[in-house]
PDB file of C-alpha atoms in Angstrom:
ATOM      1  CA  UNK K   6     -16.350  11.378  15.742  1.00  0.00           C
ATOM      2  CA  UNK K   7     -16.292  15.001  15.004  1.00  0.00           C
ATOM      3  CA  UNK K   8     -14.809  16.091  11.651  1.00  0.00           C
ATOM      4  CA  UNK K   9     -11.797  18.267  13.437  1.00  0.00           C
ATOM      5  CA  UNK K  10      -9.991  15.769  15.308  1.00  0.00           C
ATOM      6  CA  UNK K  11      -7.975  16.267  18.334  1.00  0.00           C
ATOM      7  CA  UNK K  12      -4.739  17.098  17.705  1.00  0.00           C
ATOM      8  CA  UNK K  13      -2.817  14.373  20.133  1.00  0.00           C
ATOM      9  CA  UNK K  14      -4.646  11.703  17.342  1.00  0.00           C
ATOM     10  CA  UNK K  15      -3.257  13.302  14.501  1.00  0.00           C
ATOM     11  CA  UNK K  16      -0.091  13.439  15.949  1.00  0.00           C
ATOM     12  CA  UNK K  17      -0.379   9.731  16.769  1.00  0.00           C
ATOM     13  CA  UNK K  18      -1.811   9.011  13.393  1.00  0.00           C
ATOM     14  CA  UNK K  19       1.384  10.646  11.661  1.00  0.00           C
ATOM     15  CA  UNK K  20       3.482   8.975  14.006  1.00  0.00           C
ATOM     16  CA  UNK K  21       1.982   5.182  13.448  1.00  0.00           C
ATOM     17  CA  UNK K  22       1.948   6.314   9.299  1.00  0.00           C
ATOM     18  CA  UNK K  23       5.803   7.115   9.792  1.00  0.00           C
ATOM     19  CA  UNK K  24       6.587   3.730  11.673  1.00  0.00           C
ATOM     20  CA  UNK K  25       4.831   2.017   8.499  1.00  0.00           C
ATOM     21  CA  UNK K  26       6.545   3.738   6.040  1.00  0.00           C
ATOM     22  CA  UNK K  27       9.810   2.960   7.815  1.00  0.00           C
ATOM     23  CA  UNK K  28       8.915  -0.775   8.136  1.00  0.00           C
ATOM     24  CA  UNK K  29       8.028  -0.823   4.680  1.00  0.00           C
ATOM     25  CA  UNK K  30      11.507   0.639   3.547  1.00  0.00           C
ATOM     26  CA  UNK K  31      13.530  -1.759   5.882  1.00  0.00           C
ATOM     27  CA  UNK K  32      11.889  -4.578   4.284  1.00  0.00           C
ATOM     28  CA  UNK K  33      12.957  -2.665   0.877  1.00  0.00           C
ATOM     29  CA  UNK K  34       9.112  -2.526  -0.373  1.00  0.00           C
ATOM     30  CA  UNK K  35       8.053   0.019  -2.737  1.00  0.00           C
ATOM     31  CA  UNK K  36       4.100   1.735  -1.593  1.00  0.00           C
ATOM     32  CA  UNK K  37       3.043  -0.848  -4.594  1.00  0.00           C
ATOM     33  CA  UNK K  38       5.002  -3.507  -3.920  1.00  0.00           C
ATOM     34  CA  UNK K  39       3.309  -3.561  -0.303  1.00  0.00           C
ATOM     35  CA  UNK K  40       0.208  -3.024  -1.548  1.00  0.00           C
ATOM     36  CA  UNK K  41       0.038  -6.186  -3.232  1.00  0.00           C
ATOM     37  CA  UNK K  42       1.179  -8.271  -0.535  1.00  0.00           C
ATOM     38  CA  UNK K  43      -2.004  -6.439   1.511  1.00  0.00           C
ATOM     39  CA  UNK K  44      -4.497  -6.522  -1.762  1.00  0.00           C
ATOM     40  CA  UNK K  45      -5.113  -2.935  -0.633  1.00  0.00           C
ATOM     41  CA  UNK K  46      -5.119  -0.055  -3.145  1.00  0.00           C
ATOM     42  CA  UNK K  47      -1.396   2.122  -3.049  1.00  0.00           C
ATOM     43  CA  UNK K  48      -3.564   5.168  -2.440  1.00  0.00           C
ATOM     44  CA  UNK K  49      -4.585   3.398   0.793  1.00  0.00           C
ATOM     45  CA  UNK K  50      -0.850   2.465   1.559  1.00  0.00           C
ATOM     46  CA  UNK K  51       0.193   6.509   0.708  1.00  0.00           C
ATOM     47  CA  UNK K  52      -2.528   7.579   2.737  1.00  0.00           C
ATOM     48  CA  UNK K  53      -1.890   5.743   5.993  1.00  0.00           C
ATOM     49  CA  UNK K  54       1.461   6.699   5.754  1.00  0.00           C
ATOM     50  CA  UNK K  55       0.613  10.510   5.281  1.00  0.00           C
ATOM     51  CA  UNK K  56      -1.186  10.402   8.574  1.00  0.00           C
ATOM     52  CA  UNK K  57      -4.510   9.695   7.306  1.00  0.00           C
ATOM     53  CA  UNK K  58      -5.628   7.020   9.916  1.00  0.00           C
ATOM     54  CA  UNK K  59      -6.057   3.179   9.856  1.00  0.00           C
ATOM     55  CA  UNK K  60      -8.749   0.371   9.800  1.00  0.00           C
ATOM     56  CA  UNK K  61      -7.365  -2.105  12.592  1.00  0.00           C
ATOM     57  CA  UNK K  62      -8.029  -4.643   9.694  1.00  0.00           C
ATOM     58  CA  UNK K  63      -5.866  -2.892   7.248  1.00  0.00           C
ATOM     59  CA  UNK K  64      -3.628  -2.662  10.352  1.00  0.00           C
ATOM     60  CA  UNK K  65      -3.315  -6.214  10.546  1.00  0.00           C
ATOM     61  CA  UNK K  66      -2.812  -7.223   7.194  1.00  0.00           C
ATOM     62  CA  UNK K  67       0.039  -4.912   7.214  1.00  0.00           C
ATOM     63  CA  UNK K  68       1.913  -5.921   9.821  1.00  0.00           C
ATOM     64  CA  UNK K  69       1.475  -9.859   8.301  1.00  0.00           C
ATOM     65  CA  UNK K  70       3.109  -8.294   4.811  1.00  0.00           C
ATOM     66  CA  UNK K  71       5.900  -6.387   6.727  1.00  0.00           C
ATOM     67  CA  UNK K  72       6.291  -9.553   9.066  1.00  0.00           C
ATOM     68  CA  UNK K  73       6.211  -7.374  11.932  1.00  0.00           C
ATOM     69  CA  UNK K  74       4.097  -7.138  15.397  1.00  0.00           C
ATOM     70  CA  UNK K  75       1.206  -5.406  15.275  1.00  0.00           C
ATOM     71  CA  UNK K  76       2.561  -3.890  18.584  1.00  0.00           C
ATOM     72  CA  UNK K  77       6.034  -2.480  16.189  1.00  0.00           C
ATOM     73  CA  UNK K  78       3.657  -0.349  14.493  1.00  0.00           C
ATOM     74  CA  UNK K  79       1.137   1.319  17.065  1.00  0.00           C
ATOM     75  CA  UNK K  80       4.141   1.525  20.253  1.00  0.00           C
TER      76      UNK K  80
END
């Protein structure tokens, strides 16, 4: 993929990063707190929800820790 991305997939980057960070806080989960549950760094949980992007697999393991539907996160 090209280094400048499209901007319709940074929108829906930010957008996923924001539903995240919003499932995070309504399970009343710090960045580090969820990024224990996942075993991934908190950079990686403070990047996804900048906007960054996602692995699917980091995706998954996510949703498992929040104990939400993959589907809540990437509608």
């Amino acid at each position: 993929m090209p280094d400048a991305q499209p901007e319709w997939i940074r929108l829906a980057c930010q957008q996923q990063g924001n539903r995240i960070r919003e499932a995070r806080e309504y399970a009343n989960l710090t960045q580090e707190k969820l990024a224990e549950r996942t075993e991934l760094g908190r950079s990686t949980i403070q990047r996804i929800e900048s906007g960054a992007g996602i692995k699917f697999v980091h995706l998954l393991v996510i949703a498992h820790a929040l104990d939400v539907p993959v589907a809540e996160l990437v509608r």
